[in-house]
Coordinates of C-alpha atoms and ligand atoms in Angstrom, one line a residue:
X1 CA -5.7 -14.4 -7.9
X2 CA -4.2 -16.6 -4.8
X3 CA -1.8 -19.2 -6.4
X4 CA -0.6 -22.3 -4.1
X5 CA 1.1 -20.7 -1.2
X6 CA 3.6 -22.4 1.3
X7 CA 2.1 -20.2 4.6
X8 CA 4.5 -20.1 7.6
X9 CA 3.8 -22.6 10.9
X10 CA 3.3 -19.6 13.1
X11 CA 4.1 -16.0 12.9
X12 CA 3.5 -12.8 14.9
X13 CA 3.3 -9.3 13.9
X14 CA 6.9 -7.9 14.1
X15 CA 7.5 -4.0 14.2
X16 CA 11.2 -2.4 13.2
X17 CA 12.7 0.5 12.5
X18 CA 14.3 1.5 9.0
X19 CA 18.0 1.1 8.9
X20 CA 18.9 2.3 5.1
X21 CA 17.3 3.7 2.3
X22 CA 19.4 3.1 -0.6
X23 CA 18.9 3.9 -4.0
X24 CA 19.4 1.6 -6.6
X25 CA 18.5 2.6 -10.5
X26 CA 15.6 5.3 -10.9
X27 CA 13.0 3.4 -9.8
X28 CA 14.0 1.2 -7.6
X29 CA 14.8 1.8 -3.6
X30 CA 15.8 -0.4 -0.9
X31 CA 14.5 0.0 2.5
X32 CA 16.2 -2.1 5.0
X33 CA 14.4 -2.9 8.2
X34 CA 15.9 -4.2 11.8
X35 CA 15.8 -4.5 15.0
X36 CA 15.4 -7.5 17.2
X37 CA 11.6 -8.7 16.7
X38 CA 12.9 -10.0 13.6
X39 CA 14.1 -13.3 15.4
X40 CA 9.8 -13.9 14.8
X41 CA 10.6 -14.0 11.1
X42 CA 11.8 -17.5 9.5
X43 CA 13.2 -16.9 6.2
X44 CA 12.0 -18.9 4.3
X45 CA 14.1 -17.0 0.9
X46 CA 12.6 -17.5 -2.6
X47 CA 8.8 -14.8 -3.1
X48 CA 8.6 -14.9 0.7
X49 CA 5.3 -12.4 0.8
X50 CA 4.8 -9.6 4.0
X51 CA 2.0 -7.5 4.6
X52 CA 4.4 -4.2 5.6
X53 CA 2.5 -1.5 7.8
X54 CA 3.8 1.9 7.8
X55 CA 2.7 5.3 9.4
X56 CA 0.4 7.5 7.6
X57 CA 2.0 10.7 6.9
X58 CA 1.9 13.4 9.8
X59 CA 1.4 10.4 11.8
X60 CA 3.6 11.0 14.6
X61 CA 4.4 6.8 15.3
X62 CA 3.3 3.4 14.4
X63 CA 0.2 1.5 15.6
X64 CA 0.5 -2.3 14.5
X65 CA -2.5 -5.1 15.0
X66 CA -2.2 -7.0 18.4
X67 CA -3.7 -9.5 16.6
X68 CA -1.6 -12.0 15.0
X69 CA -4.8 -14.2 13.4
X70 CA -6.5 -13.4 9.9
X71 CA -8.5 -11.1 12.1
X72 CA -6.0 -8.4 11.7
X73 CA -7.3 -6.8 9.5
X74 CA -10.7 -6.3 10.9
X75 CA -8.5 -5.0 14.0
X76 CA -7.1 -2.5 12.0
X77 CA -10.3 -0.9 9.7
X78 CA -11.9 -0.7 13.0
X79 CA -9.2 2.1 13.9
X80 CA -9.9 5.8 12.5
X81 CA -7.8 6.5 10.0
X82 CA -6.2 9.1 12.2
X83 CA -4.3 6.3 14.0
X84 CA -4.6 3.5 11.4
X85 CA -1.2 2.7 9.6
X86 CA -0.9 1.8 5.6
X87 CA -0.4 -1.7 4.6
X88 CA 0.6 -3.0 1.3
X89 CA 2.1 -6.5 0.2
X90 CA 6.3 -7.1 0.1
X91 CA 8.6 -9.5 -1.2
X92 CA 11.3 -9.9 1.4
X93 CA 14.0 -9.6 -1.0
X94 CA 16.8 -10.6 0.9
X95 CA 17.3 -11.2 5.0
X96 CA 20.3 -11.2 6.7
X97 CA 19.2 -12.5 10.1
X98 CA 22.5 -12.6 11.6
X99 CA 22.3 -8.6 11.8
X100 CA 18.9 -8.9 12.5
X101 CA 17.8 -7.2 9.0
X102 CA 15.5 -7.4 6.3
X103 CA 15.9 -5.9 2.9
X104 CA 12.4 -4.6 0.8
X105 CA 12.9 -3.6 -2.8
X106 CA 10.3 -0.8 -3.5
X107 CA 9.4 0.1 -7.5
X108 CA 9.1 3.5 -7.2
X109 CA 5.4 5.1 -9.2
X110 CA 4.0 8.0 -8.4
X111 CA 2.6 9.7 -5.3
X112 CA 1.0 6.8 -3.9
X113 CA 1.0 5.6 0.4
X114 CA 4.1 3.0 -0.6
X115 CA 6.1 4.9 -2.7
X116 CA 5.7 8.4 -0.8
X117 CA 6.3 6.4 2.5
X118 CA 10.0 4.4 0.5
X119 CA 11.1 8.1 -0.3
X120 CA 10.3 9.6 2.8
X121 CA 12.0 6.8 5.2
X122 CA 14.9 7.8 7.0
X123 CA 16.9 5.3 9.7
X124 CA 14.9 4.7 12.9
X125 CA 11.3 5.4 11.0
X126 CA 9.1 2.4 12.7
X127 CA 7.5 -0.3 10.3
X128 CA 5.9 -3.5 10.7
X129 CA 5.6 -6.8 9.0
X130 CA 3.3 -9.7 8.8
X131 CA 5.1 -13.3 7.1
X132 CA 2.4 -14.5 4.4
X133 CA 4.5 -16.9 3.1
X134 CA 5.8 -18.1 -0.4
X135 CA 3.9 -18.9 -3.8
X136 CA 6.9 -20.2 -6.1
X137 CA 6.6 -24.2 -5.4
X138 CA 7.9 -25.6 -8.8
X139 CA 6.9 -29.3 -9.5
X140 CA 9.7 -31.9 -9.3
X141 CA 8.5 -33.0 -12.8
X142 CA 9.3 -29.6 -14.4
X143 CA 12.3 -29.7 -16.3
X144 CA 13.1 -25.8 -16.8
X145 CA 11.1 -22.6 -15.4
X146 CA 9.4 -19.3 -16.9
X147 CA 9.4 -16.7 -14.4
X148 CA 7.9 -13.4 -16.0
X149 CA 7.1 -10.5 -14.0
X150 CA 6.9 -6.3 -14.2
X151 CA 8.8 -4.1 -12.3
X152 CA 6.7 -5.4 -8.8
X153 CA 8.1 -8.6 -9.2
X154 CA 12.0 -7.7 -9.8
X155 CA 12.2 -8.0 -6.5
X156 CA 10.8 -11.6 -5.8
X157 CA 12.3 -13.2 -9.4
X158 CA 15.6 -11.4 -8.0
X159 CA 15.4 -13.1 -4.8
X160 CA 14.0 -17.0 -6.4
X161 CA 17.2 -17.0 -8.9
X162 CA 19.2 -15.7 -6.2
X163 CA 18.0 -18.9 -3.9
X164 CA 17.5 -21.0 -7.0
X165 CA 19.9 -24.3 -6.9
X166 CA 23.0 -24.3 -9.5
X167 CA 20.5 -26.9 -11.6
X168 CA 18.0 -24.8 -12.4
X169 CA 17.5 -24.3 -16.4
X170 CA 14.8 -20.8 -16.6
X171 CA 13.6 -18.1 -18.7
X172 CA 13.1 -15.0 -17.1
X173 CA 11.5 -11.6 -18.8
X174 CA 12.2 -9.2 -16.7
X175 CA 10.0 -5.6 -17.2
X176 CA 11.1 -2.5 -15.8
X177 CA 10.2 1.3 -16.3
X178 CA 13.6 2.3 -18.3
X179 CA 16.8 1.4 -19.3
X180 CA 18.5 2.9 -16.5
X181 CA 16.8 0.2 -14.2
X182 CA 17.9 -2.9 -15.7
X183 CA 20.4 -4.4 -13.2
X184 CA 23.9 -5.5 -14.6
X185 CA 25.0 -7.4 -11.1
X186 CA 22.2 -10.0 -10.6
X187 CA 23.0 -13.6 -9.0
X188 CA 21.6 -16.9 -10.9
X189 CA 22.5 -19.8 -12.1
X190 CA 24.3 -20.8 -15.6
X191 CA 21.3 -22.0 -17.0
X192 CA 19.0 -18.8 -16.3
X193 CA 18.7 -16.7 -19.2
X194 CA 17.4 -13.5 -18.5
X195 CA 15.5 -10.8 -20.9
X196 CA 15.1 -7.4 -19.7
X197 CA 12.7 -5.3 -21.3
X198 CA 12.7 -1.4 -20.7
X199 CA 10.0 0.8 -21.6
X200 CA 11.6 3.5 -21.5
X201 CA 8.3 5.9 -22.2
X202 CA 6.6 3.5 -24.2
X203 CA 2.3 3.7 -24.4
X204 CA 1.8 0.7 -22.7
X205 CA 0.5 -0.5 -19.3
X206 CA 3.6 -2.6 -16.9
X207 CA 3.6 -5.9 -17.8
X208 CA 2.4 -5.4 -21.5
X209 CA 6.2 -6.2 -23.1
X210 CA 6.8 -8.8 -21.0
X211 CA 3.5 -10.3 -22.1
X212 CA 4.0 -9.6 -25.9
X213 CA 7.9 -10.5 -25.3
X214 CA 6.8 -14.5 -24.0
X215 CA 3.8 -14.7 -26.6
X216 CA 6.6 -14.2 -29.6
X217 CA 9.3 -16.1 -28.2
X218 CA 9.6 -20.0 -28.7
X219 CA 9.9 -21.2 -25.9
X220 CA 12.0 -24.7 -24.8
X221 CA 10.7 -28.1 -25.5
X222 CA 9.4 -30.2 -22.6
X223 CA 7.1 -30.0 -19.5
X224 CA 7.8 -26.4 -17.2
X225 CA 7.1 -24.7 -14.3
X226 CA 5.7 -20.7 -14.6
X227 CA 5.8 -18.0 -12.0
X228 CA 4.4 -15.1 -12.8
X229 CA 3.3 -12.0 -11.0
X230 CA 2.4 -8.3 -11.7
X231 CA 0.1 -6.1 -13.1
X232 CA -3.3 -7.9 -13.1
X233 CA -3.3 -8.2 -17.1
X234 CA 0.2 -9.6 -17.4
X235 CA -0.3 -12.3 -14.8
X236 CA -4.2 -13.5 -16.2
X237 CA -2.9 -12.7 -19.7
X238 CA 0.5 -15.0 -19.9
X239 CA -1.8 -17.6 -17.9
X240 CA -4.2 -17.5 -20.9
X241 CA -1.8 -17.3 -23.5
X242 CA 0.1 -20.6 -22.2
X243 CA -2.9 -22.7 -21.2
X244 CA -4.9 -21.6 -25.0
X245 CA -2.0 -21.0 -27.1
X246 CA 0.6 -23.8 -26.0
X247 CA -1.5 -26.4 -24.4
X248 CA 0.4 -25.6 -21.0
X249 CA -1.8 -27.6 -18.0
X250 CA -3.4 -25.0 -15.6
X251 CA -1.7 -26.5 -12.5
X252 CA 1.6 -25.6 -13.9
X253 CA 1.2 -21.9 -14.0
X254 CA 1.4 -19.7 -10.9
X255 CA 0.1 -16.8 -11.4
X256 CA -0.1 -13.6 -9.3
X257 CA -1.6 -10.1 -9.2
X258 CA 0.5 -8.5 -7.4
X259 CA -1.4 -4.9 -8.3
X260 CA -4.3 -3.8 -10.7
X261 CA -3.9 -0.3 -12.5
X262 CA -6.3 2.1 -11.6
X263 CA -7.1 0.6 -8.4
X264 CA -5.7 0.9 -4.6
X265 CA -4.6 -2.0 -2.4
X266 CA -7.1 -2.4 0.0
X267 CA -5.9 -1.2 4.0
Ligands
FAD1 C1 2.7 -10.8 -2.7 C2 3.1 -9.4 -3.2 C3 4.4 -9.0 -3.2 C4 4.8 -7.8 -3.7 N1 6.1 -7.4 -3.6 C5 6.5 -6.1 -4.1 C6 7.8 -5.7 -3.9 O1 8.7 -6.4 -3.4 N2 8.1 -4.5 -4.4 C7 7.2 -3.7 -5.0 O2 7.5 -2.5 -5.4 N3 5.9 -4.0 -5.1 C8 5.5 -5.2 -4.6 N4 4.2 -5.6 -4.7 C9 3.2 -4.7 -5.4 C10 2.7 -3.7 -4.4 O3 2.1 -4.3 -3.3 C11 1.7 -2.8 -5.1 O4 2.3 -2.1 -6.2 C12 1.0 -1.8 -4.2 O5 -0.1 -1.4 -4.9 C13 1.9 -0.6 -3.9 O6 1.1 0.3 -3.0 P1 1.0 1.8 -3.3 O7 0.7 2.4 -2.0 O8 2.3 2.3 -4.0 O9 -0.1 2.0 -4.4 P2 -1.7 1.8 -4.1 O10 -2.2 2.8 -3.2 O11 -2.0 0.3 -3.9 O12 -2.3 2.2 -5.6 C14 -2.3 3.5 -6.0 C15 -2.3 3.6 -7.5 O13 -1.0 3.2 -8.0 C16 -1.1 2.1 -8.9 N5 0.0 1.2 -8.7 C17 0.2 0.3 -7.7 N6 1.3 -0.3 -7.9 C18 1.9 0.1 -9.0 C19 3.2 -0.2 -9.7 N7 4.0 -1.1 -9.2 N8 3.4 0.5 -10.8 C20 2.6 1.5 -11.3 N9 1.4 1.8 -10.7 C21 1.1 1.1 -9.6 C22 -2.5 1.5 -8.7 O14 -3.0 0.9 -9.8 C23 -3.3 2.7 -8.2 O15 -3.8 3.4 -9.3 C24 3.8 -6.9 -4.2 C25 2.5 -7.3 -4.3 C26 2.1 -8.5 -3.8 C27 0.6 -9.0 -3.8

């Protein structure tokens, strides 16, 4: 489920250290990464996507690819796992190149390589990233936005109405584990409205109120622009739902799954 991306010119791996690990509601941490490879990385702002590598634990230090070509990855599943790191996909959420840092926003779920490795992480920890680029490429024509996304995306529709310019008309659904994690201090512009939606213990899979919460809402009149990303079934279902249901044109709708429940990211 590749949408359009915008993929950077040239790009290198780039291994850091962890500077912070702050927590921010519950769920949510943010590990900041520096250290001066980071002068490889051109922000680009908005879903900017990294593959981040990060020791296995017991692991005693980081081995990143030499390769910096799509062969990578062969690179790296040719290493026993005894010496091969983790990688999982990133949003940059914010980079502050002057300090030569780079803020990731992990959702916290379980005992899984990510979310063990984000609790774990103290200041000097090695990690690596890989720029993929960015996916959110609204047309000119569009006249107002529909970003949806679960608690993996917070991070990315954070960081698009954060870059957003002061024009930008959007409704944003915004899913999140409970109420504790909705955010109170979030940057946008005056035409954003944002709906969080906690589910707070609720029998439902991530992404399953934001979906219900677009599919009963009327939407604006005229032609838009939707970004969506998530668990698997919220991004294919709000893609159906708009293209079946509301006559929305296919190349309108980007749509991302960022993870699939029940199943492992592959490295
Ligand atoms: C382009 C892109 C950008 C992303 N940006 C971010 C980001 O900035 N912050 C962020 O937190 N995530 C982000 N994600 C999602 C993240 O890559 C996945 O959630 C990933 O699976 C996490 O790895 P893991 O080691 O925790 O779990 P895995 O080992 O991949 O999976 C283990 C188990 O956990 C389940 N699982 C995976 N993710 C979640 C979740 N979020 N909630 C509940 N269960 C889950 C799986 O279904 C599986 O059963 C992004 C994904 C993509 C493709």
């Amino acid at each position: 489920m590749l949408p359009k991306m915008r993929t950077p010119e040239s790009r290198q791996m780039i291994t850091l250290e962890v500077r912070r690990n702050t927590s921010l509601t519950p769920a949510f941490s943010t590990i900041t990464l520096g250290g001066p490879e980071l002068e490889h990385l051109k922000p680009m702002g908005f879903d900017q996507m990294v593959r981040l590598f990060f020791p296995r634990e017991g692991q005693d230090g980081l081995r990143m690819p030499k390769l910096s070509s799509e062969a990578w990855m062969a690179e790296l599943l040719l290493l026993p796992k005894s010496r091969r790191p983790w990688v999982r996909n990133f949003t940059i959420r914010r980079a502050r190149p002057e300090l030569g840092e780079v803020d990731i926003e992990f959702a916290l779920h379980g005992d899984t390589p990510a979310s063990a490795w984000a609790r774990r992480a103290r200041p000097g920890d090695p990690a690596g990233i890989f720029d993929m680029g960015m996916s959110y490429l609204p047309p000119a024509h569009a006249e107002w936005q529909l970003l949806a996304g679960d608690e993996s995306a917070v991070p990315a529709i954070l960081a698009i109405l954060e870059d957003a310019p002061a024009s930008l008309v959007a409704e944003v659904f915004l899913e999140v584990p409970g109420t504790a994690d909705i955010r109170k201090d979030i940057t946008a512009p005056e035409g954003v409205r944002v709906r969080w939606l906690a589910r707070d213990g609720a029998d439902t899979l991530p992404g399953g109120l934001a979906l219900e919460a677009v599919r009963t809402s009327s939407l604006r009149p005229g032609r838009f622009y939707t970004w969506v990303a998530g668990e698997a079934g919220l991004a294919t279902g709000l893609r159906r739902h708009l293209v079946r249901d509301r006559g929305v044109p296919k190349p309108d709708i980007a749509f991302f799954g960022y993870w699939r429940h029940g199943r492992s990211s592959p490295g």
